[in-house]
PDB file of C-alpha atoms in Angstrom:
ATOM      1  CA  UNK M  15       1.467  -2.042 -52.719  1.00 91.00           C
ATOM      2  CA  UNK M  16       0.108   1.241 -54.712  1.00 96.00           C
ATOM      3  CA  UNK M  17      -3.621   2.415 -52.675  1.00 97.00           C
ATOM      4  CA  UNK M  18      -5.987   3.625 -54.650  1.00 98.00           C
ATOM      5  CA  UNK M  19      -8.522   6.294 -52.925  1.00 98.00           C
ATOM      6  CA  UNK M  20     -11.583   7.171 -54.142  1.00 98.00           C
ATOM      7  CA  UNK M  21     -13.870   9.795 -53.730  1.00 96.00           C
ATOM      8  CA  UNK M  22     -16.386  10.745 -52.953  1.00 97.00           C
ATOM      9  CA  UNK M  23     -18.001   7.372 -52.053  1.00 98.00           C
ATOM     10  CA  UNK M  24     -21.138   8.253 -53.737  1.00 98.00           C
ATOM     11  CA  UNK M  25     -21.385  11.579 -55.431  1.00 98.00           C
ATOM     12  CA  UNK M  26     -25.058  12.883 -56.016  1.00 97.00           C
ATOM     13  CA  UNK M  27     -25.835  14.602 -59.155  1.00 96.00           C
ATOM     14  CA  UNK M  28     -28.565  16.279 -61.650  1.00 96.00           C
ATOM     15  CA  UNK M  29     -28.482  15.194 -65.374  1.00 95.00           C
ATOM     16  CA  UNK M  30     -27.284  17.712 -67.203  1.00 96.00           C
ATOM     17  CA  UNK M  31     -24.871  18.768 -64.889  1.00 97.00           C
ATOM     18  CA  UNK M  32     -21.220  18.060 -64.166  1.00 97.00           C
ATOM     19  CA  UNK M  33     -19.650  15.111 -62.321  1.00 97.00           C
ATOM     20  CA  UNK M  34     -16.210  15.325 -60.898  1.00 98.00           C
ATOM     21  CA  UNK M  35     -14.614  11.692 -59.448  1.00 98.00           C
ATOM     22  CA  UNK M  36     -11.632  12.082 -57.556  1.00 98.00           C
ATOM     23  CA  UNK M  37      -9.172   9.558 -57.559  1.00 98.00           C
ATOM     24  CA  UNK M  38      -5.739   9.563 -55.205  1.00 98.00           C
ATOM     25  CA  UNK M  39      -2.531   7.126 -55.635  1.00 98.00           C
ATOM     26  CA  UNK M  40      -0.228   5.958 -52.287  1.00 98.00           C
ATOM     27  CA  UNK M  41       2.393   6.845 -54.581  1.00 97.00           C
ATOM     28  CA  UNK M  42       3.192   8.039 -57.935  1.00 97.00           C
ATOM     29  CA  UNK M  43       1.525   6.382 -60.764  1.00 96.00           C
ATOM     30  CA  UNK M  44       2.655   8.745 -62.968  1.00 96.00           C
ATOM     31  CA  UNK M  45       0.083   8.260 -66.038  1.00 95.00           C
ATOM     32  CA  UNK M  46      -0.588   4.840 -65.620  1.00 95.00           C
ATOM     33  CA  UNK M  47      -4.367   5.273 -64.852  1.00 97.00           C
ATOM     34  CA  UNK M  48      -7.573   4.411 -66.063  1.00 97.00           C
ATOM     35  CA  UNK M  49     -11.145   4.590 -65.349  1.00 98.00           C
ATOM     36  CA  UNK M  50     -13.697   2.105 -65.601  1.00 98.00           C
ATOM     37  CA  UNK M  51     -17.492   2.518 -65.438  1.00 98.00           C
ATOM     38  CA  UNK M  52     -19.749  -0.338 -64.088  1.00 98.00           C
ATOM     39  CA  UNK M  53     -23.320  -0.371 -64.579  1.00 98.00           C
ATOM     40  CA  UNK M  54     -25.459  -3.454 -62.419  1.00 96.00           C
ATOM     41  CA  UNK M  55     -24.872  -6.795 -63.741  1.00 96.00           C
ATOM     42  CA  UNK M  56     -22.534  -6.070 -66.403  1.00 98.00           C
ATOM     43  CA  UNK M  57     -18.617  -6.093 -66.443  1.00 98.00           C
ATOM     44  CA  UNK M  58     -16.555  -2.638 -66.052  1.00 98.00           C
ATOM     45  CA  UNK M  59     -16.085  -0.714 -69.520  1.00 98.00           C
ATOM     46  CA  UNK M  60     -12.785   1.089 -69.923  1.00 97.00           C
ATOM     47  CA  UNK M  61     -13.409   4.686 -70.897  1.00 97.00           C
ATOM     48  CA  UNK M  62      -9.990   6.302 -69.820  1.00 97.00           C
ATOM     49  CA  UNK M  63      -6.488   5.407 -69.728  1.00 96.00           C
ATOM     50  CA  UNK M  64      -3.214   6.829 -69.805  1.00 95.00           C
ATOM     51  CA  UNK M  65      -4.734   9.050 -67.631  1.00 97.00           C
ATOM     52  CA  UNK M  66      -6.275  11.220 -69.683  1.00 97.00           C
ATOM     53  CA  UNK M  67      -7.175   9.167 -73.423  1.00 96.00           C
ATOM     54  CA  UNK M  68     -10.475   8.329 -73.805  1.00 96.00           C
ATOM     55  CA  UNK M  69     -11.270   4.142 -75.155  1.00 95.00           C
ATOM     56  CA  UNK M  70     -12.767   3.581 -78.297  1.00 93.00           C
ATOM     57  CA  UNK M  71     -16.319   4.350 -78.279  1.00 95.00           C
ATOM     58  CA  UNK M  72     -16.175   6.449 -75.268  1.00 97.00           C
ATOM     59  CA  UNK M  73     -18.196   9.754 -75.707  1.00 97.00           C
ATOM     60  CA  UNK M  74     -16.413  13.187 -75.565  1.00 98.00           C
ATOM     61  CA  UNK M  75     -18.301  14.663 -72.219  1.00 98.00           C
ATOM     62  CA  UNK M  76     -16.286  12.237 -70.354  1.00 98.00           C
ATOM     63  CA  UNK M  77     -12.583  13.527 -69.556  1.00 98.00           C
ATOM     64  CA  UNK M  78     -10.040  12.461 -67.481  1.00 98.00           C
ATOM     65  CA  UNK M  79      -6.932  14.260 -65.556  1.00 98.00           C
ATOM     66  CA  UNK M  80      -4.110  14.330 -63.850  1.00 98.00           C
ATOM     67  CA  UNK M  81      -0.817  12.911 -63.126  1.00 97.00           C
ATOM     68  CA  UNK M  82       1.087  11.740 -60.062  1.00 97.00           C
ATOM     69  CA  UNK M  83      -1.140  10.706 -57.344  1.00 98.00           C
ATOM     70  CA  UNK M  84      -3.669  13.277 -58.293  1.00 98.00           C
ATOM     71  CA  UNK M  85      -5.963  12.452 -60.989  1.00 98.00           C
ATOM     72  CA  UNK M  86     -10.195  13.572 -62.059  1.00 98.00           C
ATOM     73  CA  UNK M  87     -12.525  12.393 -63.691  1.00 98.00           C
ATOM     74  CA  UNK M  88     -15.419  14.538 -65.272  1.00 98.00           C
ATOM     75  CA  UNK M  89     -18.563  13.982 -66.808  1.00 97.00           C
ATOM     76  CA  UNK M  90     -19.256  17.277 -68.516  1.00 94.00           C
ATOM     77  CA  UNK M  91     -23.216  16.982 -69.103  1.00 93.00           C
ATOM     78  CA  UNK M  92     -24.746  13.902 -67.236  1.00 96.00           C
ATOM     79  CA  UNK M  93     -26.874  11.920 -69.524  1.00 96.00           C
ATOM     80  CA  UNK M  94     -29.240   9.248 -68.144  1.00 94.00           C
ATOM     81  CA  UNK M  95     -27.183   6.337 -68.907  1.00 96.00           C
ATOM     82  CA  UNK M  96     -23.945   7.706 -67.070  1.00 97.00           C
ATOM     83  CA  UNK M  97     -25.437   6.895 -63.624  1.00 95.00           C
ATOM     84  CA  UNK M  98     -23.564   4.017 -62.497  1.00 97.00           C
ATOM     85  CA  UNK M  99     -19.982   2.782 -60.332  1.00 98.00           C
ATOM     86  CA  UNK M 100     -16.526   4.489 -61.462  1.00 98.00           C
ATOM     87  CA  UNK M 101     -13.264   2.611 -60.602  1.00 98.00           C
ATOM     88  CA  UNK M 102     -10.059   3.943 -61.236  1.00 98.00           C
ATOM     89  CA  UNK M 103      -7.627   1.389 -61.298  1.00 98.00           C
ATOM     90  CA  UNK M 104      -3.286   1.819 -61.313  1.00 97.00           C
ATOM     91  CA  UNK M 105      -1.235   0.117 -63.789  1.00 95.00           C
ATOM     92  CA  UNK M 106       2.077   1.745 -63.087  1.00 94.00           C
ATOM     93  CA  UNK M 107       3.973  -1.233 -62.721  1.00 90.00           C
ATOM     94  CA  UNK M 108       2.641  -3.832 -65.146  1.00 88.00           C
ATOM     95  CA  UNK M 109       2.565  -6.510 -66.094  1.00 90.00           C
ATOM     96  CA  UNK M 110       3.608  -7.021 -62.320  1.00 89.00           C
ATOM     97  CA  UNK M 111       0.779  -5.825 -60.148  1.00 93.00           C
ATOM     98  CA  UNK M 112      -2.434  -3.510 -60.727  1.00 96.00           C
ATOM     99  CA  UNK M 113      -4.717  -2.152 -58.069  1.00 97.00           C
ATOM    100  CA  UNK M 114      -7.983  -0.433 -58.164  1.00 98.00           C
ATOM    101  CA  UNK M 115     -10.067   1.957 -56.231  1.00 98.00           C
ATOM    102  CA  UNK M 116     -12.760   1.032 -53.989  1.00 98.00           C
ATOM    103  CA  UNK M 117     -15.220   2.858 -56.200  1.00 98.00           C
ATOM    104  CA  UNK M 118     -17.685   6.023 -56.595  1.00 98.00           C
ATOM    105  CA  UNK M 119     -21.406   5.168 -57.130  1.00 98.00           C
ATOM    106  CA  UNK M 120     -22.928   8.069 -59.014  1.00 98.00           C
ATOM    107  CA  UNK M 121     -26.600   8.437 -58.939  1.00 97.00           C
ATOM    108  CA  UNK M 122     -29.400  10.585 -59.870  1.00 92.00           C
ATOM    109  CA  UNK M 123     -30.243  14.132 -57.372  1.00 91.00           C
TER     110      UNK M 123
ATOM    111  CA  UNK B  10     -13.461  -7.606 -82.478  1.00 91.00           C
ATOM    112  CA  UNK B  11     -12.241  -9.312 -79.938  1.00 95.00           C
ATOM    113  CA  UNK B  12     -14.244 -11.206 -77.525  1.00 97.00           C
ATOM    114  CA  UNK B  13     -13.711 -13.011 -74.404  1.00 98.00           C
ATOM    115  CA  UNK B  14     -16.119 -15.563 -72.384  1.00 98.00           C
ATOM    116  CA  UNK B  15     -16.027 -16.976 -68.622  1.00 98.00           C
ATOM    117  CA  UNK B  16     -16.991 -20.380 -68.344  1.00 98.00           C
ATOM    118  CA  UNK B  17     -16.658 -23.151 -65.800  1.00 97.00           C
ATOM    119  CA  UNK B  18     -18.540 -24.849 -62.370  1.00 97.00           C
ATOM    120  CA  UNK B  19     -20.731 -22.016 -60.606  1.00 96.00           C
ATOM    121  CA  UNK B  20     -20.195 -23.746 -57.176  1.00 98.00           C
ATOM    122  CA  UNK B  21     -16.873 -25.047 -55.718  1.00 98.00           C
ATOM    123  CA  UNK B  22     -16.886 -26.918 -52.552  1.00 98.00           C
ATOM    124  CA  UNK B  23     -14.628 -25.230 -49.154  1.00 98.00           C
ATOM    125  CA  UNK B  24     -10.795 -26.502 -49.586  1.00 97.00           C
ATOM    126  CA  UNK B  25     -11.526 -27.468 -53.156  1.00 98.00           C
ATOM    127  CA  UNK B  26      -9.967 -25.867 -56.382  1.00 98.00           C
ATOM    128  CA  UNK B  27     -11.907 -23.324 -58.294  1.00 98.00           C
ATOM    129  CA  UNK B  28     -11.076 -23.766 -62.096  1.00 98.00           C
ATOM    130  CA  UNK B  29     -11.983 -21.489 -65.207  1.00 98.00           C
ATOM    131  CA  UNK B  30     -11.442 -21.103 -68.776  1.00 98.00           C
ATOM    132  CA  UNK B  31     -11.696 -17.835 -71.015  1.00 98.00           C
ATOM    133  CA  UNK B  32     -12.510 -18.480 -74.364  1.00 98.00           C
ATOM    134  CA  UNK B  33     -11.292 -16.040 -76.930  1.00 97.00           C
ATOM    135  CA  UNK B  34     -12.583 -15.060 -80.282  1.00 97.00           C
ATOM    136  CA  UNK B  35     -12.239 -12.473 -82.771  1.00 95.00           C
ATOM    137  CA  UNK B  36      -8.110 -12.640 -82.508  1.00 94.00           C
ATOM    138  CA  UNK B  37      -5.280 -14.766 -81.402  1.00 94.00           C
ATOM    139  CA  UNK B  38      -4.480 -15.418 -78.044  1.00 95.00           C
ATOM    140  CA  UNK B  39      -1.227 -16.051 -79.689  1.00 93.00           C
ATOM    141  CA  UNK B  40      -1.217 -12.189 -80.789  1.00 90.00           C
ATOM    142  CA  UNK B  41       2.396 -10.616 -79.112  1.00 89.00           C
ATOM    143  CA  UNK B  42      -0.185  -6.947 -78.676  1.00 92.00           C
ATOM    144  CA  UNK B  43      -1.959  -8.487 -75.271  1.00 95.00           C
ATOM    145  CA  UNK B  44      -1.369  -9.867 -71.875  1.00 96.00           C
ATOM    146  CA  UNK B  45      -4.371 -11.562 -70.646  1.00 97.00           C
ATOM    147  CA  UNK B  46      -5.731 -11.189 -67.268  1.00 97.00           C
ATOM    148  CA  UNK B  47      -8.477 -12.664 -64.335  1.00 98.00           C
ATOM    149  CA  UNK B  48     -10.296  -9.973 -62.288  1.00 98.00           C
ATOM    150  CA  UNK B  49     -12.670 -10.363 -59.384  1.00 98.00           C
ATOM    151  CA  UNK B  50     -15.686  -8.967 -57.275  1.00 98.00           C
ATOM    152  CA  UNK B  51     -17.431 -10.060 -54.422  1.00 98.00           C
ATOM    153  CA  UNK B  52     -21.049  -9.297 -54.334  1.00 97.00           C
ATOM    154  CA  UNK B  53     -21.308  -5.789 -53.748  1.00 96.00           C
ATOM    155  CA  UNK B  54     -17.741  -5.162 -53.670  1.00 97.00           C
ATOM    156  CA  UNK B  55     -14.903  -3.918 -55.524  1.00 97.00           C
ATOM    157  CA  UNK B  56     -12.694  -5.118 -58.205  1.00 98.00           C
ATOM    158  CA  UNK B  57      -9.127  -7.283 -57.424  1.00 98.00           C
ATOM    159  CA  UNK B  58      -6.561  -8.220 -60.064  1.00 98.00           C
ATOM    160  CA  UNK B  59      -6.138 -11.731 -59.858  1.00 98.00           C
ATOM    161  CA  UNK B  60      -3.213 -12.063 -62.303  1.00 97.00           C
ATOM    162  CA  UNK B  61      -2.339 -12.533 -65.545  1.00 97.00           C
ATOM    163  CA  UNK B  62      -0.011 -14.026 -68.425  1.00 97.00           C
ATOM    164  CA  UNK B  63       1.750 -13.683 -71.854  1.00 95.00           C
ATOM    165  CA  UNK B  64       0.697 -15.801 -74.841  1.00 92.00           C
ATOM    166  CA  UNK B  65       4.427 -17.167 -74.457  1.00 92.00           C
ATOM    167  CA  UNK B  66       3.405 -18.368 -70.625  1.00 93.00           C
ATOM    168  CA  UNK B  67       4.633 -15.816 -68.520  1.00 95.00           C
ATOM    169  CA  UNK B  68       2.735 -15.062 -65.865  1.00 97.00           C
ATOM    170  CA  UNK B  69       2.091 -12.515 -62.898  1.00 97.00           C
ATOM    171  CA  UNK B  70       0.137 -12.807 -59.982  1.00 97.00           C
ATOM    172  CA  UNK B  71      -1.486 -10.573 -57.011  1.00 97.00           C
ATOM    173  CA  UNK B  72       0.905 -10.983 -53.952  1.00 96.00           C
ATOM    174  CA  UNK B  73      -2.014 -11.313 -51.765  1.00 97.00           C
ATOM    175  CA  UNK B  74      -3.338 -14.481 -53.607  1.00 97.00           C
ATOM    176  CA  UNK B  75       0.055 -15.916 -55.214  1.00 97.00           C
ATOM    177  CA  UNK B  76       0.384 -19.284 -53.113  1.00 97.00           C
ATOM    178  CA  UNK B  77      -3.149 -20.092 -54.511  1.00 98.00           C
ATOM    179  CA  UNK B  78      -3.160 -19.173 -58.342  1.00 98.00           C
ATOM    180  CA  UNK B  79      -2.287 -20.741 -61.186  1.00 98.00           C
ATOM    181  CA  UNK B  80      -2.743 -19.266 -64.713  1.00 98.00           C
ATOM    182  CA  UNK B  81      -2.261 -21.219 -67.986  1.00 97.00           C
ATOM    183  CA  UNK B  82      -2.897 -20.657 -71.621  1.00 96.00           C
ATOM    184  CA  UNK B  83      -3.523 -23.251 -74.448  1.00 95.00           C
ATOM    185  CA  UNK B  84      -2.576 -21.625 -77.971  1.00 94.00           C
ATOM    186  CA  UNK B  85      -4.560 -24.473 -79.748  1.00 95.00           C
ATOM    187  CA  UNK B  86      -7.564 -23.549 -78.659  1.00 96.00           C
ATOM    188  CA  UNK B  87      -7.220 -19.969 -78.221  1.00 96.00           C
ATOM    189  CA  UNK B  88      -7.610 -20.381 -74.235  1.00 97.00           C
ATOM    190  CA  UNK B  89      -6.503 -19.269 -71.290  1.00 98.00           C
ATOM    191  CA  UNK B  90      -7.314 -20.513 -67.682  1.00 98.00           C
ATOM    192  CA  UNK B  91      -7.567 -20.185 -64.133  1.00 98.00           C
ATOM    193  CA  UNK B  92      -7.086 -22.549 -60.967  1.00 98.00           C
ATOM    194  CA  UNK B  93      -7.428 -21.030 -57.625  1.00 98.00           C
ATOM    195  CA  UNK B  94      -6.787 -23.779 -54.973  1.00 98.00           C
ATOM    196  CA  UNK B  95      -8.108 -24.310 -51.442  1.00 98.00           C
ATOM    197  CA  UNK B  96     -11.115 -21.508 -52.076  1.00 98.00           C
ATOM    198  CA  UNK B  97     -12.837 -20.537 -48.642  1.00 98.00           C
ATOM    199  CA  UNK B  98     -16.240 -18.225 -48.476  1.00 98.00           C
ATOM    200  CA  UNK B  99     -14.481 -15.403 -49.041  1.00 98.00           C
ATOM    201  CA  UNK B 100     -13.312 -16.367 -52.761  1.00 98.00           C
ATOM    202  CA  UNK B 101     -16.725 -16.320 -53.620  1.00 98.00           C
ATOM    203  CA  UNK B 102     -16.948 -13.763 -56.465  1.00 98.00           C
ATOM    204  CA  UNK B 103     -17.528 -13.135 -60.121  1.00 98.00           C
ATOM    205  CA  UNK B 104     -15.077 -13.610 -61.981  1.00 98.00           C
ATOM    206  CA  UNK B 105     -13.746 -11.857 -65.489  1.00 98.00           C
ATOM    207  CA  UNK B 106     -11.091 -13.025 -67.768  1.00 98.00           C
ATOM    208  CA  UNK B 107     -10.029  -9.560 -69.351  1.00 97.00           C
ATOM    209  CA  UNK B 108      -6.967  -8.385 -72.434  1.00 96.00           C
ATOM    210  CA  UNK B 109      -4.706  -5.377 -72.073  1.00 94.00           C
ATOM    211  CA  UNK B 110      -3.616  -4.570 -75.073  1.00 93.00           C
ATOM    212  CA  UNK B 111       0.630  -3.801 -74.543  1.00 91.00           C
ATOM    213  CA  UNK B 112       1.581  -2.132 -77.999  1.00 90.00           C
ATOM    214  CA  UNK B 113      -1.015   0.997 -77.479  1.00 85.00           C
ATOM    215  CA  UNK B 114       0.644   4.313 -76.443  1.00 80.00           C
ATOM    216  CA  UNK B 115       0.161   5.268 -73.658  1.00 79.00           C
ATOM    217  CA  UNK B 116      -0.129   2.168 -71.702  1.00 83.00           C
ATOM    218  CA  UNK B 117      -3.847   1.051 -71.610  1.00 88.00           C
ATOM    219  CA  UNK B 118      -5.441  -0.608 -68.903  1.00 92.00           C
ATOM    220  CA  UNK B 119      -7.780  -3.448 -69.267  1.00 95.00           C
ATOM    221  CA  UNK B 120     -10.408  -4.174 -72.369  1.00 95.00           C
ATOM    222  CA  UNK B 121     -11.836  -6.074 -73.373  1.00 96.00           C
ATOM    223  CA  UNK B 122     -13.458  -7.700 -70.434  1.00 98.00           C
ATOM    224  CA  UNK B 123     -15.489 -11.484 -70.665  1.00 98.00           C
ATOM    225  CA  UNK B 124     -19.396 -10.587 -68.986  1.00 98.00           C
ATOM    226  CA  UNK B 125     -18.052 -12.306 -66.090  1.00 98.00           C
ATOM    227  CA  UNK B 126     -18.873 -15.835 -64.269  1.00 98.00           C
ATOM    228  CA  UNK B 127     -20.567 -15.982 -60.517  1.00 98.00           C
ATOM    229  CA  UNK B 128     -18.480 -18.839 -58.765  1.00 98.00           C
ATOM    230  CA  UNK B 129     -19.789 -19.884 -55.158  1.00 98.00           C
ATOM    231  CA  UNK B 130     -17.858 -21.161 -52.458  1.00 98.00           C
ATOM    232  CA  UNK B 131     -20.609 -23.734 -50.569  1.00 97.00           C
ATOM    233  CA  UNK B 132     -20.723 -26.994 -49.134  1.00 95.00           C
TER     234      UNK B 132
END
């Protein structure tokens, strides 16, 4: 089974300022990788995949990286709303098995 | 657009099966662009893949929880469902029924996601 590693665990930032998520694969994933953000009480919304192509919807300060077992996420400007849980979540071998981080709670400095 | 919604029993007795049915509107669950999946979370944890299955019946399940799971779909009424059998404490969790849509390049992972169902696991 593909581990996903997050981190940090909870990353502490200012709004305005830039968030960077790290995410790290077991193995290679190549760029079967998304990221999901999870506000209380409401279910994950995908805003990455493919590593690096943002969902439908999904505003242009967020931007994700990588390839491999290496792979970023980055919130460019933090705006209010953004403070929440990131997941990042490996898909390399679907439909067969997918397999998510543990998770990065991002709050307010 | 396509929209997905948990529903079943929000408390399951131990050694009992847990059952649930996603209801989905906006499209076809017959459509051949999605596979159609279960995710859970414990309460203030993280998320698990539960498994999931092809309009045609397919299916694929999480090693860890494979002995357990049973995933169906029922064309006529746009449905698909899931039993999880002999649920202990630790299956308590909320539950989503979720699509990932197969014919996007590159690969996409999972969306759209149902707002999710608390089940319990309590005598």
């Amino acid at each position: 089974e593909i581990v996903m590693t997050q981190s940090p665990a909870t990353l502490s930032v200012s709004p305005g300022e830039r968030a960077t998520l790290s995410c790290r694969a077991s193995q290679s994933v190549s760029s079967n990788l998304a990221w999901y953000q999870q506000k209380p009480g409401q279910a994950p919304r995908l805003l990455i995949y493919g590593a690096s192509t943002r969902a439908t919807g999904i505003p242009a300060r967020f931007s994700g990286s990588g390839s491999g077992t290496e792979f970023t996420l980055t919130i460019s400007s933090l705006q209010s709303e953004d403070f929440a849980v990131y997941y990042c979540q490996q898909y390399n071998n679907w439909p067969l098995m997918y397999t998510f981080g543990q998770g990065t709670k991002l709050e307010i400095k | 657009q396509l929209q997905l919604q948990e529903s079943g029993p929000g408390l399951v007795k131990p050694s009992e099966t847990l059952s649930l049915t996603c209801t989905v509107s906006g499209g076809s669950i017959s459509s051949s662009s999605y596979y159609w999946g279960w995710i859970r979370q414990p309460p203030g944890k993280g998320l698990e893949w539960i498994g999931s299955i092809y309009y045609s019946g397919s299916t694929y399940y999480n090693p860890s929880l494979k002995s357990r799971v049973t995933i169906s779909v029922d064309t006529s009424k746009n449905q698909f469902s899931l039993k999880l059998s002999s649920v202990t404490a630790a299956d308590t969790a909320v539950y989503y029924c979720c699509g990932q849509n197969i014919v996007v390049v590159p690969a996409q992972g999972f969306d759209p996601w149902g707002q999710g169902t608390l089940v319990t696991v309590s005598s």
